[in-house]
Amino acid sequence: MAKRVVVIPGDDAAPEAMLPVVEILKSLNLDIQWTEFPSGGEGVKQYGSRSAFDQALRAAIDQSDSTLFGSTNGTTGGINHLRWGKQTFANVRPARWRPGFRSPLKNPEGIDFVIVRENLEDLYMGIEGDLQQLASLPVTSWLTRKPLDTTPTGKFAIKVITEEGTRRVVRFACELARKRKARGGKGKLTCTSKYNMLRESDGLFRRIAEETAKEYPDIRYEQYIVDDFARRLVASPYDLDVVVMPNLYGDILSDAAAGTIGGLGLAPSGCYGANYAYFESIHGTAPDIVGKHIINPTATLLSATMMLDYLNFPDAVARIDHAVSQVYADGRALTVDQGGSASSSAFCTAVREKLANVR
Ligand code: ATP
């Protein structure tokens, strides 16, 4: 049976990457049924209202095997359903350098690691409010042992780390380390959080990670406080294999990880749950370059490749992977962020030309 994939091109410059990438995917004639949505503003117009558009997106996602998602500035819906609705708890963000990627490091050879970011908890649950709301609660600092002063005008945000949420993402990371080890990887899991200051929440993340990693004696385990880890990420990214961390650190440090290989234009991601996965580049909508058609589609294309892997099209994965490597090694059709002058679609044309030669 054909796999069903929803394509949501996203907002600002994101569709300028997504649309030529979808053309590449279609040219492979895979057994995939594509359902393509318009971008945010256009979608609301076409469906008559915000809620009708959101409902159509949700229904299409529910009937699909996976979604390829362009970045959103909030105008295109779907993201909450893809994340919390589908419980896609593990955000996998690989950083692998290839010859031709414009890394700022002197010697980027051998950078090949994956950040697994917990995707549903932490400070990203959207629970914030006025400080005064906490006045009636017994909130005390473990540091000063004093109750929280709720008299100043201010805001709070809630950070939630659960045992179950941590255990499932760490297991996922361990399984990934095992898969990578079977293909010649280091067989190592690194866990990072701010467990010295956030003793309860990040302390729990650390404790559950340690416990869970013991179930995988074939995987080496190490842990660092997140500020120390940030330095290691830049100074010796080659030492890393699979790194697991809570949501906020994962969001920030995966942009840094992308920086080590040559920038946001090169960094894909996939968000996996028990029964569903969707794929999106880690970059945002790049509003500063909208309409210029210079956005680098590599991140979107490699995210699509992760999706094809999830949907079990291994030959297509190998072909695209090879074609991307060739385009970069060749260096003649690179986008501006990689030191070239090719447009987004010229880059994709070069990939298609390489694909035509790789069977
Ligand atoms: P978000 O918070 O949604 O992740 P952001 O604030 O991190 O978004 P981005 O949209 O990721 O912002 O863009 C950051 C910078 O990187 C911008 O200058 C943007 O143009 C550039 N950028 C992002 N993605 C790409 C890409 N694929 N190709 C070229 N430049 C990009």
Coordinates of C-alpha atoms and ligand atoms in Angstrom, one line a residue:
M1 CA 0.0 0.0 0.0
A2 CA 1.2 3.5 -0.8
K3 CA 2.5 5.5 2.1
R4 CA 0.7 8.7 2.8
V5 CA 2.7 11.9 3.4
V6 CA 1.4 15.3 4.2
V7 CA 3.5 18.3 3.0
I8 CA 3.1 21.6 4.9
P9 CA 5.4 24.1 3.3
G10 CA 5.5 26.5 6.2
D11 CA 5.9 30.3 6.3
D12 CA 8.2 33.1 5.2
A13 CA 11.1 31.6 3.2
A14 CA 10.4 28.0 4.3
P15 CA 8.3 27.2 1.2
E16 CA 11.2 28.3 -1.0
A17 CA 13.1 25.4 0.3
M18 CA 10.2 22.9 0.6
L19 CA 8.7 23.2 -2.8
P20 CA 11.8 22.3 -4.9
V21 CA 12.6 19.5 -2.4
V22 CA 9.2 18.0 -2.9
E23 CA 9.8 18.1 -6.7
I24 CA 13.0 16.1 -6.0
L25 CA 11.1 13.6 -3.9
K26 CA 8.3 13.2 -6.6
S27 CA 10.9 12.7 -9.3
L28 CA 11.9 9.4 -7.5
N29 CA 8.5 7.9 -8.3
L30 CA 8.3 6.3 -4.9
D31 CA 5.1 4.6 -3.7
I32 CA 4.0 7.7 -1.8
Q33 CA 0.7 9.5 -2.0
W34 CA 1.4 13.2 -1.4
T35 CA -1.1 15.6 0.2
E36 CA 0.1 19.1 -0.2
F37 CA -1.2 22.0 1.8
P38 CA -0.9 25.7 1.0
S39 CA 1.2 28.0 3.3
G40 CA -0.3 29.7 6.3
G41 CA -2.0 32.9 5.0
E42 CA -3.0 31.3 1.7
G43 CA -4.4 28.2 3.6
V44 CA -6.6 30.3 5.8
K45 CA -7.9 32.1 2.7
Q46 CA -8.6 28.9 0.8
Y47 CA -10.3 27.1 3.7
G48 CA -12.4 30.2 4.7
S49 CA -11.2 30.4 8.3
R50 CA -8.3 29.6 10.6
S51 CA -10.3 26.9 12.3
A52 CA -11.3 25.2 9.1
F53 CA -7.7 25.2 7.9
D54 CA -6.4 23.8 11.2
Q55 CA -9.1 21.1 11.2
A56 CA -8.2 20.1 7.6
L57 CA -4.5 19.9 8.6
R58 CA -5.3 17.8 11.6
A59 CA -7.5 15.4 9.7
A60 CA -4.9 15.0 6.9
I61 CA -2.1 14.4 9.5
D62 CA -4.3 11.8 11.3
Q63 CA -4.8 9.9 8.0
S64 CA -1.1 10.0 7.0
D65 CA 2.0 7.9 7.8
S66 CA 4.2 11.0 8.2
T67 CA 4.4 14.7 7.6
L68 CA 7.1 16.8 6.0
F69 CA 6.9 20.2 7.7
G70 CA 8.3 23.5 6.7
S71 CA 9.2 25.9 9.5
T72 CA 6.4 28.1 10.8
N73 CA 6.1 31.5 12.4
G74 CA 2.8 30.5 13.8
T75 CA 0.7 31.4 10.6
T76 CA 0.7 27.8 9.4
G77 CA -1.0 25.5 12.0
G78 CA -0.4 21.8 12.6
I79 CA 2.7 22.0 14.8
N80 CA 0.9 21.5 18.1
H81 CA -1.0 18.5 16.7
L82 CA 2.2 17.1 15.2
R83 CA 4.1 17.4 18.5
W84 CA 1.6 17.0 21.5
G85 CA -1.3 15.5 19.5
K86 CA 0.9 12.8 18.1
Q87 CA 3.2 12.6 21.1
T88 CA 6.4 12.9 19.1
F89 CA 8.6 12.9 22.1
A90 CA 12.1 12.5 20.6
N91 CA 13.5 15.2 18.4
V92 CA 16.5 13.8 16.5
R93 CA 18.9 16.4 15.2
P94 CA 21.9 15.0 13.5
A95 CA 25.1 17.1 12.8
R96 CA 27.3 15.4 10.3
W97 CA 29.9 17.3 8.3
R98 CA 30.5 16.4 4.7
P99 CA 33.3 17.7 2.4
G100 CA 32.1 21.0 1.0
F101 CA 30.1 22.0 4.0
R102 CA 31.3 25.5 5.1
S103 CA 32.3 24.8 8.7
P104 CA 33.9 27.6 10.7
L105 CA 36.1 25.0 12.3
K106 CA 39.7 24.4 11.1
N107 CA 39.2 20.7 11.0
P108 CA 35.6 19.6 10.8
E109 CA 36.4 16.2 9.5
G110 CA 34.8 13.4 11.6
I111 CA 32.0 15.5 13.1
D112 CA 29.1 13.0 13.2
F113 CA 26.8 13.1 16.2
V114 CA 23.1 13.4 17.0
I115 CA 21.3 15.5 19.5
V116 CA 18.2 13.8 20.9
R117 CA 16.1 16.5 22.3
E118 CA 13.2 15.7 24.6
N119 CA 10.3 17.3 22.7
L120 CA 7.2 17.6 24.9
E121 CA 8.3 18.8 28.4
D122 CA 10.6 21.2 30.2
L123 CA 9.9 24.9 29.7
Y124 CA 8.2 24.4 26.5
M125 CA 4.8 23.4 27.8
G126 CA 3.6 27.0 27.5
I127 CA 2.7 27.4 31.2
E128 CA 3.6 31.0 32.2
G129 CA 1.9 33.7 34.1
D130 CA 2.0 36.6 36.5
L131 CA 4.2 36.1 39.6
Q132 CA 1.3 37.1 41.8
Q133 CA -0.5 33.9 40.7
L134 CA 2.0 31.9 42.9
A135 CA 1.2 34.0 46.0
S136 CA -1.0 31.3 47.6
L137 CA 1.4 28.5 46.9
P138 CA 4.2 27.3 49.3
V139 CA 7.0 28.0 46.9
T140 CA 10.4 28.0 48.6
S141 CA 13.9 28.2 47.2
W142 CA 16.2 25.3 48.0
L143 CA 19.1 27.7 47.7
T144 CA 18.0 30.5 50.0
R145 CA 15.4 28.5 51.9
K146 CA 13.2 31.5 51.7
P147 CA 9.7 31.6 50.3
L148 CA 9.3 33.2 46.8
D149 CA 8.6 36.9 47.0
T150 CA 5.6 37.4 44.7
T151 CA 5.2 41.1 45.4
P152 CA 7.3 42.5 42.5
T153 CA 5.6 42.8 39.1
G154 CA 7.0 39.8 37.1
K155 CA 6.3 36.6 35.3
F156 CA 7.0 32.9 35.9
A157 CA 7.4 29.9 33.6
I158 CA 7.0 26.3 34.6
K159 CA 9.6 23.7 33.8
V160 CA 8.3 20.1 34.0
I161 CA 10.5 17.0 33.8
T162 CA 8.8 13.6 34.4
E163 CA 10.3 10.2 35.0
E164 CA 8.2 8.7 32.2
G165 CA 9.0 11.4 29.7
T166 CA 12.7 11.2 30.5
R167 CA 12.9 7.4 30.5
R168 CA 11.3 7.1 27.0
V169 CA 13.5 9.7 25.4
V170 CA 16.7 8.2 27.0
R171 CA 15.6 4.7 25.8
F172 CA 15.1 6.1 22.4
A173 CA 18.6 7.7 22.5
C174 CA 20.2 4.4 23.6
E175 CA 18.4 2.5 20.8
L176 CA 19.8 5.1 18.4
A177 CA 23.3 4.7 19.8
R178 CA 23.0 0.9 19.3
K179 CA 21.8 1.3 15.7
R180 CA 24.7 3.7 15.0
K181 CA 27.1 1.3 16.7
A182 CA 26.0 -1.5 14.4
R183 CA 27.0 0.7 11.5
G184 CA 30.4 1.5 13.0
G185 CA 29.4 4.3 15.4
K186 CA 31.1 5.0 18.8
G187 CA 28.3 3.3 20.9
K188 CA 28.2 6.2 23.3
L189 CA 25.5 8.2 25.1
T190 CA 26.2 11.6 26.5
C191 CA 23.6 13.2 28.8
T192 CA 23.6 16.8 29.6
S193 CA 21.5 19.1 31.8
K194 CA 22.0 21.7 34.6
Y195 CA 21.7 19.2 37.4
N196 CA 23.9 21.2 39.8
M197 CA 21.5 24.2 39.9
L198 CA 18.2 22.6 38.9
R199 CA 18.6 19.8 41.4
E200 CA 15.0 18.6 41.3
S201 CA 14.0 18.8 37.7
D202 CA 17.4 18.4 35.8
G203 CA 18.5 16.2 38.7
L204 CA 15.7 13.9 37.9
F205 CA 16.6 13.9 34.2
R206 CA 20.1 12.9 35.1
R207 CA 19.1 10.2 37.6
I208 CA 16.6 8.6 35.1
A209 CA 19.2 8.8 32.3
E210 CA 21.8 7.1 34.4
E211 CA 19.4 4.4 35.4
T212 CA 18.1 3.8 31.9
A213 CA 21.6 3.8 30.4
K214 CA 22.4 0.8 32.6
E215 CA 19.9 -1.2 30.7
Y216 CA 22.3 -0.8 27.7
P217 CA 25.7 -2.2 28.9
D218 CA 26.9 -2.2 25.3
I219 CA 26.6 1.6 25.2
R220 CA 29.1 3.8 27.1
Y221 CA 27.5 6.5 29.2
E222 CA 28.9 9.9 30.2
Q223 CA 27.3 13.1 31.5
Y224 CA 28.2 16.8 31.7
I225 CA 26.7 19.9 33.1
V226 CA 25.3 21.8 30.2
D227 CA 27.6 24.8 30.3
D228 CA 30.6 22.5 30.3
F229 CA 29.0 20.5 27.5
A230 CA 28.5 23.6 25.4
R231 CA 32.3 24.1 25.4
R232 CA 32.9 20.5 24.5
L233 CA 30.4 20.7 21.6
V234 CA 32.5 23.4 20.0
A235 CA 36.0 22.3 21.1
S236 CA 35.7 18.6 20.3
P237 CA 32.5 17.7 18.5
Y238 CA 34.3 14.6 17.1
D239 CA 34.1 12.9 20.5
L240 CA 30.3 12.9 20.5
D241 CA 27.9 10.2 19.3
V242 CA 24.4 10.4 20.7
V243 CA 23.5 13.2 23.1
V244 CA 20.3 13.4 25.1
M245 CA 19.0 16.5 26.8
P246 CA 15.9 18.3 28.0
N247 CA 13.9 20.4 25.5
L248 CA 15.3 23.9 26.0
Y249 CA 19.0 22.9 25.9
G250 CA 18.3 20.7 22.9
D251 CA 16.7 23.6 21.0
I252 CA 19.6 26.0 21.7
L253 CA 22.5 23.5 21.5
S254 CA 21.3 21.9 18.2
D255 CA 21.7 25.4 16.6
A256 CA 25.2 25.4 18.0
A257 CA 25.7 21.9 16.7
A258 CA 24.6 23.0 13.2
G259 CA 27.1 25.8 13.5
T260 CA 30.0 23.3 13.9
I261 CA 29.2 21.7 10.5
G262 CA 28.4 24.9 8.5
G263 CA 25.1 26.4 9.6
L264 CA 21.4 26.1 9.9
G265 CA 21.0 25.5 6.2
L266 CA 22.5 22.0 6.6
A267 CA 20.8 20.7 9.7
P268 CA 17.8 18.3 9.4
S269 CA 15.6 16.9 12.1
G270 CA 12.8 14.3 12.8
C271 CA 10.4 14.1 15.7
Y272 CA 9.5 10.6 16.6
G273 CA 6.7 9.2 18.8
A274 CA 5.6 5.6 19.4
N275 CA 3.2 5.6 16.4
Y276 CA 4.0 8.6 14.3
A277 CA 6.9 10.8 13.2
Y278 CA 7.2 14.1 11.3
F279 CA 10.2 15.8 9.8
E280 CA 11.4 19.4 9.7
S281 CA 14.6 21.3 9.4
I282 CA 15.9 22.7 12.6
H283 CA 16.0 26.3 11.2
G284 CA 13.2 28.7 11.5
T285 CA 11.4 30.5 8.7
A286 CA 14.4 32.7 7.8
P287 CA 12.2 35.8 7.4
D288 CA 15.2 38.0 6.6
I289 CA 15.7 36.3 3.2
V290 CA 12.1 35.7 2.2
G291 CA 11.4 36.1 -1.5
K292 CA 15.1 36.0 -2.4
H293 CA 15.1 32.3 -3.2
I294 CA 18.4 31.8 -1.6
I295 CA 17.4 29.7 1.4
N296 CA 19.5 26.6 1.5
P297 CA 17.2 23.5 0.9
T298 CA 19.7 21.0 2.2
A299 CA 18.2 20.9 5.7
T300 CA 14.8 20.3 4.3
L301 CA 16.1 17.7 1.8
L302 CA 18.0 15.8 4.6
S303 CA 14.9 16.0 6.8
A304 CA 13.0 14.4 3.9
T305 CA 15.6 11.7 3.7
M306 CA 15.1 10.9 7.4
M307 CA 11.4 10.6 6.6
L308 CA 12.1 8.2 3.7
D309 CA 14.2 6.1 6.1
Y310 CA 11.3 6.1 8.6
L311 CA 8.9 5.1 5.8
N312 CA 11.4 2.3 4.8
F313 CA 12.7 3.5 1.4
P314 CA 16.4 2.6 2.0
D315 CA 17.4 2.8 -1.7
A316 CA 16.0 6.4 -2.1
V317 CA 17.8 7.4 1.2
A318 CA 21.1 6.1 -0.1
R319 CA 20.7 7.8 -3.5
I320 CA 19.7 11.2 -2.1
D321 CA 22.5 11.0 0.5
H322 CA 25.0 10.2 -2.2
A323 CA 23.7 13.0 -4.5
V324 CA 23.9 15.6 -1.7
S325 CA 27.5 14.6 -0.9
Q326 CA 28.4 14.9 -4.6
V327 CA 26.8 18.3 -5.0
Y328 CA 28.9 19.6 -2.0
A329 CA 32.1 17.8 -3.1
D330 CA 31.6 19.3 -6.5
G331 CA 30.9 22.8 -5.1
R332 CA 29.5 24.4 -8.2
A333 CA 25.8 24.7 -7.2
L334 CA 26.0 25.9 -3.6
T335 CA 23.8 28.5 -2.0
V336 CA 25.0 31.8 -0.6
D337 CA 25.3 30.5 3.0
Q338 CA 27.8 28.0 1.8
G339 CA 29.8 30.5 -0.2
G340 CA 28.1 29.9 -3.5
S341 CA 25.7 31.9 -5.6
A342 CA 23.1 29.3 -6.6
S343 CA 19.4 29.9 -6.0
S344 CA 17.5 27.3 -3.9
S345 CA 16.0 25.8 -7.0
A346 CA 19.4 25.7 -8.8
F347 CA 20.8 23.7 -5.9
C348 CA 17.9 21.3 -6.2
T349 CA 18.4 21.0 -9.9
A350 CA 22.0 20.0 -9.3
V351 CA 20.8 17.4 -6.8
R352 CA 18.4 16.0 -9.4
E353 CA 21.2 15.9 -12.0
K354 CA 23.3 13.8 -9.6
L355 CA 20.4 11.6 -8.8
A356 CA 19.9 10.9 -12.5
N357 CA 23.5 9.4 -12.4
V358 CA 23.1 7.4 -9.2
R359 CA 20.8 4.3 -9.5
Ligands
ATP1 P1 13.3 29.8 15.2 O1 13.3 30.4 16.5 O2 11.9 29.6 14.6 O3 14.1 28.5 15.1 P2 15.4 31.6 14.4 O4 15.1 32.9 15.1 O5 16.4 30.6 15.0 O6 14.0 30.8 14.2 P3 16.0 31.2 11.7 O7 14.8 31.3 10.8 O8 16.4 29.8 12.0 O9 15.8 32.0 13.0 O10 17.2 32.0 11.0 C1 18.3 32.4 11.7 C2 19.3 32.9 10.6 O11 19.8 31.8 9.8 C3 18.7 33.9 9.6 O12 19.6 34.9 9.3 C4 18.3 33.1 8.4 O13 18.2 33.7 7.2 C5 19.4 32.0 8.4 N1 18.9 30.7 7.9 C6 18.1 29.9 8.5 N2 17.8 28.8 7.7 C7 18.5 29.0 6.6 C8 18.7 28.2 5.4 N3 18.1 27.1 5.2 N4 19.5 28.7 4.4 C9 20.2 29.9 4.6 N5 20.1 30.7 5.7 C10 19.2 30.2 6.7

